[in-house]
Coordinates of C-alpha atoms and ligand atoms in Angstrom, one line a residue:
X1 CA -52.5 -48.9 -35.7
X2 CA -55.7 -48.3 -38.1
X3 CA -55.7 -52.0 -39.6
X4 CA -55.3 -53.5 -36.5
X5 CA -58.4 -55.1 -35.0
X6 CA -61.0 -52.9 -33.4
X7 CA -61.5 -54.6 -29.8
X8 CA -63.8 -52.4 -27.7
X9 CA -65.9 -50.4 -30.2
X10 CA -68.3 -47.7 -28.9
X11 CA -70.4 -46.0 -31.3
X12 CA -72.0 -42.6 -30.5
X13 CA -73.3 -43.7 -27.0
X14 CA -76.1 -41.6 -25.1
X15 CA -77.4 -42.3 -21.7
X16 CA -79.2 -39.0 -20.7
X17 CA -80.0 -39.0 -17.1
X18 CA -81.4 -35.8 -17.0
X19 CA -80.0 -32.6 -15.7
X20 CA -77.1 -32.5 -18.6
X21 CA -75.6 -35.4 -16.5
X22 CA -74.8 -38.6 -18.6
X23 CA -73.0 -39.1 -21.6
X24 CA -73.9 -37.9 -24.9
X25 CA -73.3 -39.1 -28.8
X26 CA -69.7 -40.4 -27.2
X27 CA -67.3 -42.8 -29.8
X28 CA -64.3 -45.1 -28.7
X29 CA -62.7 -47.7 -30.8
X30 CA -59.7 -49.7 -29.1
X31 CA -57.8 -51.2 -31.0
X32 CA -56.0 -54.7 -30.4
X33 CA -52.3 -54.1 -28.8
X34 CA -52.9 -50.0 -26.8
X35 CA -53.6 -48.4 -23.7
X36 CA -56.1 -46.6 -24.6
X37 CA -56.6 -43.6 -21.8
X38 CA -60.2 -42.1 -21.2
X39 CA -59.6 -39.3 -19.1
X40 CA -62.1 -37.0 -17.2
X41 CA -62.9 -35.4 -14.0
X42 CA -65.4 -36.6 -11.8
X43 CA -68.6 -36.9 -13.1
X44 CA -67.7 -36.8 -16.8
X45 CA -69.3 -40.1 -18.0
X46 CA -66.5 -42.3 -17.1
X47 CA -68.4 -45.0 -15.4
X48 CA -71.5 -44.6 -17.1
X49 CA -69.5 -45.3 -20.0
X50 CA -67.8 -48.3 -19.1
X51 CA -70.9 -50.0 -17.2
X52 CA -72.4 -49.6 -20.7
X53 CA -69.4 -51.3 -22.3
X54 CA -69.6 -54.4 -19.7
X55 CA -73.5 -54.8 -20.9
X56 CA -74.9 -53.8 -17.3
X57 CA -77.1 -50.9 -19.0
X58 CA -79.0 -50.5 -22.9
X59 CA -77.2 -47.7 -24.5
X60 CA -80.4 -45.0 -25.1
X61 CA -78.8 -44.3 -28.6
X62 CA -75.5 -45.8 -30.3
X63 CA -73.8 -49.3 -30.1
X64 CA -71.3 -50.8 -27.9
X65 CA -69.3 -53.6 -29.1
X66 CA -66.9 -56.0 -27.5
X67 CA -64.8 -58.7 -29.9
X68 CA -67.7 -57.9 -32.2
X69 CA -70.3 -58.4 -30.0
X70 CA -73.4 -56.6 -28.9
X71 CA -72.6 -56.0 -24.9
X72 CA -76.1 -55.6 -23.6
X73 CA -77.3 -58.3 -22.0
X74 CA -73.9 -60.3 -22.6
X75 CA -71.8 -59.6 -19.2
X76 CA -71.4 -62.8 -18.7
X77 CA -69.8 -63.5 -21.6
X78 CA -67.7 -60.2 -22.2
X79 CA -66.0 -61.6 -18.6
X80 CA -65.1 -64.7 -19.7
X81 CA -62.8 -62.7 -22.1
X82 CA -62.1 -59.4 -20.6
X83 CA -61.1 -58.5 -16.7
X84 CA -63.1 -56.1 -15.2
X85 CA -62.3 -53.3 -12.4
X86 CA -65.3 -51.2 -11.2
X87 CA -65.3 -48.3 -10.6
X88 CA -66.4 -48.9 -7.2
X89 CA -65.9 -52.5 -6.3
X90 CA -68.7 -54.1 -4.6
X91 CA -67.1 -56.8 -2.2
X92 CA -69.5 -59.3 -1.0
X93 CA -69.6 -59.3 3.3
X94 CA -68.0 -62.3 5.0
X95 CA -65.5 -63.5 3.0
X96 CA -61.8 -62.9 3.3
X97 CA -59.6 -61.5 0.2
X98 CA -58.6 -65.2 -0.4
X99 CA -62.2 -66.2 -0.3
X100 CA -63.3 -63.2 -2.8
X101 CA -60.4 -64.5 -5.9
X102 CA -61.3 -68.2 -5.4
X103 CA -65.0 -67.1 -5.5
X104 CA -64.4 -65.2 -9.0
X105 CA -61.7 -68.2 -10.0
X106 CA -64.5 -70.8 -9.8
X107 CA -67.2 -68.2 -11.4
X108 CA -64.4 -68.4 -14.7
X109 CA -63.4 -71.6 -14.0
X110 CA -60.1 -71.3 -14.0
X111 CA -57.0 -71.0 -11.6
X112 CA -53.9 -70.1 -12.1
X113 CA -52.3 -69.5 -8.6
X114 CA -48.8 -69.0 -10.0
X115 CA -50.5 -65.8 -11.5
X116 CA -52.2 -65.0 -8.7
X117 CA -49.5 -65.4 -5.9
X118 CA -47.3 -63.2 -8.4
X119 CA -49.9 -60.0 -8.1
X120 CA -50.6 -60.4 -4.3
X121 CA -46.9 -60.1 -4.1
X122 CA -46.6 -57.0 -6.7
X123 CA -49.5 -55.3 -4.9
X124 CA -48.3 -56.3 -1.4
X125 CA -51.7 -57.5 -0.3
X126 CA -52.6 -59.6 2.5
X127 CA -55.3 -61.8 1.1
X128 CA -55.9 -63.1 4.6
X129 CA -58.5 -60.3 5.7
X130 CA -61.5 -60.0 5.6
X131 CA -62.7 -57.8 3.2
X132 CA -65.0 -55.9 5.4
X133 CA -61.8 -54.6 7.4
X134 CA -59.9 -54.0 4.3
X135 CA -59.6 -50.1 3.7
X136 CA -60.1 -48.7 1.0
X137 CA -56.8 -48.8 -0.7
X138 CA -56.9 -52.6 0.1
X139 CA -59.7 -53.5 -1.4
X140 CA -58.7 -51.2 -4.5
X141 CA -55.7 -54.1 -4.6
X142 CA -57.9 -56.8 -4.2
X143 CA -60.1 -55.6 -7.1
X144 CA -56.7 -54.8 -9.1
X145 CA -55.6 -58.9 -8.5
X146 CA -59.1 -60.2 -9.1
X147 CA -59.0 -58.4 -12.5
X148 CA -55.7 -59.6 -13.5
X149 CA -55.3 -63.2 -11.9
X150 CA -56.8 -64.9 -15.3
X151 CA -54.4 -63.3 -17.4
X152 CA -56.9 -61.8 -19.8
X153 CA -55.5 -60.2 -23.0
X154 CA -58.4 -57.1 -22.2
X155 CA -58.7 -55.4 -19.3
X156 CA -61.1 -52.5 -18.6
X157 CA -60.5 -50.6 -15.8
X158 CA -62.4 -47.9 -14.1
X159 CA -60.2 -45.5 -11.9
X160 CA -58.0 -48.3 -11.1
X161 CA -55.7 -46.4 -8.6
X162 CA -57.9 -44.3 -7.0
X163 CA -57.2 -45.1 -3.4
X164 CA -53.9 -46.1 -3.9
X165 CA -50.7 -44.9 -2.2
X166 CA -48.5 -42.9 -4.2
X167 CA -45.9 -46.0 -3.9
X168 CA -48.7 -48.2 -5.2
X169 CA -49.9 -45.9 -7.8
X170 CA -45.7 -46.2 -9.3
X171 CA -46.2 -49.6 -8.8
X172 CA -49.5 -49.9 -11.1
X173 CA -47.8 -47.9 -13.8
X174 CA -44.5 -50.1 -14.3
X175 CA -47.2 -53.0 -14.4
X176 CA -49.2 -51.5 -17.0
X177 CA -46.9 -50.7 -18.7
X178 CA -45.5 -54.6 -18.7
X179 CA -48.8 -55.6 -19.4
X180 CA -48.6 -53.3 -22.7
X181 CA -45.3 -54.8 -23.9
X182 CA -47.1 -58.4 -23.0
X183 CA -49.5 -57.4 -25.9
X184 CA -52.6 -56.9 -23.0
X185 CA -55.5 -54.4 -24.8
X186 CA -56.5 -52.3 -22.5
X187 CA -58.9 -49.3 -21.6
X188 CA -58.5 -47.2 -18.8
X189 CA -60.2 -44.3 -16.9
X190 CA -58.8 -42.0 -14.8
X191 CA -58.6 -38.3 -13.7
X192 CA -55.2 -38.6 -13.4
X193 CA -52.9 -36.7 -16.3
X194 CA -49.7 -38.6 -14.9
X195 CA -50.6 -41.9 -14.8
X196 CA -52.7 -41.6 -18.7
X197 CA -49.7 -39.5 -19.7
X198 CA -47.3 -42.5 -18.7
X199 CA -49.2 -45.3 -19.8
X200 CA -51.7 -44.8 -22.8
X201 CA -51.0 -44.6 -26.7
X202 CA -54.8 -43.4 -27.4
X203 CA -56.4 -40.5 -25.2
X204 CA -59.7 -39.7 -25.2
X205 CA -60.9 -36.8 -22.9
X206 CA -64.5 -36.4 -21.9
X207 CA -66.1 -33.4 -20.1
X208 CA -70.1 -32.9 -18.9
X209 CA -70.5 -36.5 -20.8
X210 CA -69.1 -34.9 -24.0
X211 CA -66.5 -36.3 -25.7
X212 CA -63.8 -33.4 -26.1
X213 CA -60.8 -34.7 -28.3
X214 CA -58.8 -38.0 -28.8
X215 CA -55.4 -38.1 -29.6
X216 CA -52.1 -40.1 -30.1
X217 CA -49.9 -39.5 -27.1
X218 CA -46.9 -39.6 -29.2
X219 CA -48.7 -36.1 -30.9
X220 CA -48.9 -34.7 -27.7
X221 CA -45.2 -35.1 -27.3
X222 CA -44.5 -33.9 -30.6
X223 CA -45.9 -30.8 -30.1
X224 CA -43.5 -28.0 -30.8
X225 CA -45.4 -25.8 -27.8
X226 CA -44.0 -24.6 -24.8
X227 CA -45.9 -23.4 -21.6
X228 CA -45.2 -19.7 -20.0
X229 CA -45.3 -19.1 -16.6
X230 CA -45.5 -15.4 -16.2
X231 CA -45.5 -14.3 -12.7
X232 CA -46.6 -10.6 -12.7
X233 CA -46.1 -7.7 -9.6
X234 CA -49.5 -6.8 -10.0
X235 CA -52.7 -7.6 -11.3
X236 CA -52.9 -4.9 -13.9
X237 CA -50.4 -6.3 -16.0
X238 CA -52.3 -10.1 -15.9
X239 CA -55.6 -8.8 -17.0
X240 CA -53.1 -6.6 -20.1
X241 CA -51.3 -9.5 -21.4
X242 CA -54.1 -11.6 -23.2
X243 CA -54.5 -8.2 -25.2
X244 CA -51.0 -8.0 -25.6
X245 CA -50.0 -11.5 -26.2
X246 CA -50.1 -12.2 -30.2
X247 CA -49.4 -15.7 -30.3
X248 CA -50.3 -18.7 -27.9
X249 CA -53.1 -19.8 -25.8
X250 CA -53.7 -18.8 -22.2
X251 CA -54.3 -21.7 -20.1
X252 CA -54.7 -20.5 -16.7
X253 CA -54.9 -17.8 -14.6
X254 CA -54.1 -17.7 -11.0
X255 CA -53.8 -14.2 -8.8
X256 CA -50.9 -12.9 -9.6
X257 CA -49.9 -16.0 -12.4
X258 CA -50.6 -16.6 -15.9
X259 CA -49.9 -20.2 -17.9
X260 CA -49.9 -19.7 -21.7
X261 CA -48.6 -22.2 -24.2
X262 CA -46.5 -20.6 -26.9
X263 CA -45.1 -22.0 -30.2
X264 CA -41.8 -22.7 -30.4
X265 CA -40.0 -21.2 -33.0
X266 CA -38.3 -17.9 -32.7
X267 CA -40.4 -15.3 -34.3
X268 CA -43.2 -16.4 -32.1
X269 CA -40.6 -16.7 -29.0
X270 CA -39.8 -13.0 -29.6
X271 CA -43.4 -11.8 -30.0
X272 CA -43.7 -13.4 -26.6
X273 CA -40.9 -10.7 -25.0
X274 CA -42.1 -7.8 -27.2
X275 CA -45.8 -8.7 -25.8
X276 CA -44.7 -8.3 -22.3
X277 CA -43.3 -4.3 -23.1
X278 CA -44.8 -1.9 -20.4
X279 CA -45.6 -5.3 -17.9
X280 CA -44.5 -5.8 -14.4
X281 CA -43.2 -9.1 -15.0
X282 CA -41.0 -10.6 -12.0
X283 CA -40.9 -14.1 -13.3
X284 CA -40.7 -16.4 -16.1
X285 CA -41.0 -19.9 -16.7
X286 CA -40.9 -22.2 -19.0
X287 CA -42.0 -25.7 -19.1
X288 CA -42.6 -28.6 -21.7
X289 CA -46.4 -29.0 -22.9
X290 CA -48.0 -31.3 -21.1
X291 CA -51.2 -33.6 -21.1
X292 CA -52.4 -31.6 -17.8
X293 CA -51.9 -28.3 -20.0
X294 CA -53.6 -29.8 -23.1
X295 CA -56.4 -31.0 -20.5
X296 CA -56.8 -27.6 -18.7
X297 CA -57.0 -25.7 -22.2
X298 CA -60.7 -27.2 -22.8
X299 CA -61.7 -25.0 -19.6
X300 CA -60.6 -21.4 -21.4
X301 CA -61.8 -20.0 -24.0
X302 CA -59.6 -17.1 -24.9
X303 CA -57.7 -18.1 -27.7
X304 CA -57.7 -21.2 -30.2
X305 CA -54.9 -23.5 -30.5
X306 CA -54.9 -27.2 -31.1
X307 CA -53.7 -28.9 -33.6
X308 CA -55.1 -32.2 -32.3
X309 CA -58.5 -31.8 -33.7
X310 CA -59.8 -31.4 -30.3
X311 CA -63.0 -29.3 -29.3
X312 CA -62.5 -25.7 -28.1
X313 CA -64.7 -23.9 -25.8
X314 CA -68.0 -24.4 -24.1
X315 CA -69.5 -28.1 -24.7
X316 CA -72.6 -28.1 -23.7
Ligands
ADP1 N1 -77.7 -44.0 -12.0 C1 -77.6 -42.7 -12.2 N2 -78.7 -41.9 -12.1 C2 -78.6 -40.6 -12.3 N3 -77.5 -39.9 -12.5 C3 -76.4 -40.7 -12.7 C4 -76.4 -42.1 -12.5 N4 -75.1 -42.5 -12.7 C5 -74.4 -41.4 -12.9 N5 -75.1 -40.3 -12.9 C6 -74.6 -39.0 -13.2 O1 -74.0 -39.0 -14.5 C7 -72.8 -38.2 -14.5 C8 -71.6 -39.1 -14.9 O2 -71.4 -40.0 -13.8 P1 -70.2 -41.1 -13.9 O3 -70.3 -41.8 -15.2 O4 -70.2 -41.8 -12.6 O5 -68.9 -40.1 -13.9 P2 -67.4 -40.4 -13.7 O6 -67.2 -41.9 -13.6 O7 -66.6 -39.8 -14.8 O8 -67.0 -39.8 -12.4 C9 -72.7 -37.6 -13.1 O9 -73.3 -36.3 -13.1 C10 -73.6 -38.5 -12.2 O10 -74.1 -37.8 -11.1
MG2 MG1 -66.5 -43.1 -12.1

């Protein structure tokens, strides 16, 4: 993956709007060929990000690259190349979906209505409407079409299924994950462990416009972890078990419930029973690691575990 070509390159980024809101020293490279998933919740620096990477805004420190080339002031020519899904499509009044894609076909000047037909099908839409009645899951297709109808081998999309249906949502996933096998590059935001989980080879997660840890999803699957669900009678014996608990990272608490993500291996599985001696414990669960545990581990402190060169702790 290393030698392949370096497509969108982001180089320690800031764009401090004040407050601790913005995005700070951040670095993505994405490389020819991946999904590469930038995951955060709202307000992490996700769009900032990306409206840096189309050349809308200066980057206040770093450089932003895209084929090579410096994005300020180049939109124009970064979307001859590369199809684009805000993060909050603007659609312009009076025109109907059909009138929005031959508007941005002419603006590239280029058609290619077998393409085109093929996605309005996929995404079920009805380009006959106008956009101003479209809701908003509608015009979250029509944004999804217009960034794909020219076939571009990069697509950068901001929160592309937010809106969606959970039908359409499964939808978007077998398609980017076609999209992947077609060779497409692509980088995509989201708050959304399942569809980054399902999707992206490289994960980056940001937090307060910090950049937190990137990954290789296939690591993340590796991992030899298992999460704990201990369900407890009563709330004594939650607040004993961090003491008690020698190996593993808590993840979560919840009333009565605590997630904790053990290592695998026997030793460590035993130490797990011995640490719940003297415990009200009425249930137990265990569960397979997942990105949405990995994710939630950068909001506790307790205990350190990685192993994916990620972050720990407070970030700002
Ligand atoms: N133009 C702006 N002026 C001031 N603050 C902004 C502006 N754009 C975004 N922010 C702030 O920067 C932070 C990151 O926003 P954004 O990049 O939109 O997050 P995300 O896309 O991850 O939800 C938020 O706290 C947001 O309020
Ligand atoms: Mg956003």
């Amino acid at each position: 993956m290393d030698e392949k070509e370096v497509v969108i390159n982001v180089e320690h980024l800031t764009k401090d709007y004040g407050y601790g809101r913005g995005v700070f020293d951040v670095s993505i490279k994405v490389h020819k060929g991946e999904c590469y998933g930038y995951l955060g919740p709202n307000g992490a620096g996700k769009s900032t990000t990306i409206r840096h990477i189309m050349g809308f805004a200066k980057p206040q420190k770093g450089k932003i690259t895209v084929f090579g080339q410096e994005t300020f002031g180049n939109t124009e020519k970064i979307l001859s190349k590369v199809g684009y899904l805000p993060g909050e499509p603007s659609l312009p009044a009076g025109l109907d979906g059909m009138g929005f894609l031959r508007m941005m076909q002419d603006m590239r000047g280029e058609r290619n209505d077998e393409r085109l037909n093929y996605l309005l099908k996929l995404f079920a839409l009805d380009p006959h409407v106008n956009v101003k009645e479209m809701s908003l899951g509608e015009k979250r297709k029509l944004a999804v079409v217009a960034a794909f109808m020219n076939d571009p081998d990069v697509l950068i999309l901001d929160e592309p299924t937010s809106g969606l249906d959970p039908v359409m949502q499964a939808v978007f996933i077998s398609f980017i994950i076609e999209e992947k096998k077609r060779g497409k590059t692509i980088l995509l935001s989201s708050h959304i462990f399942s569809e980054v989980d399902a999707t992206c080879d490289t994960i980056s997660i940001i937090k307060d416009g910090i950049h937190v840890s990137t990954f290789k999803a296939a690591d993340l699957k590796k991992r030899d972890e298992v999460t704990f669900v201990f369900q407890f009678g009563d709330k004594e014996s939650l607040a004993k078990l961090p003491k008690q608990l020698k190996e593993g990272k808590i993840i979560e608490t919840n009333e009565k419930r605590l997630t904790a993500a053990v290592s695998f291996d026997h030793h460590k599985y035993k130490n797990v029973l011995d640490s719940l001696k003297g415990l009200s414990v009425v249930g137990m669960e265990e569960k397979p690691f997942t990105l949405q545990d990995y994710f939630m581990s950068f909001y506790k402190e307790e205990k350190t575990f990685d192993g994916l060169g990620g972050v720990k702790g407070n970030t700002k």
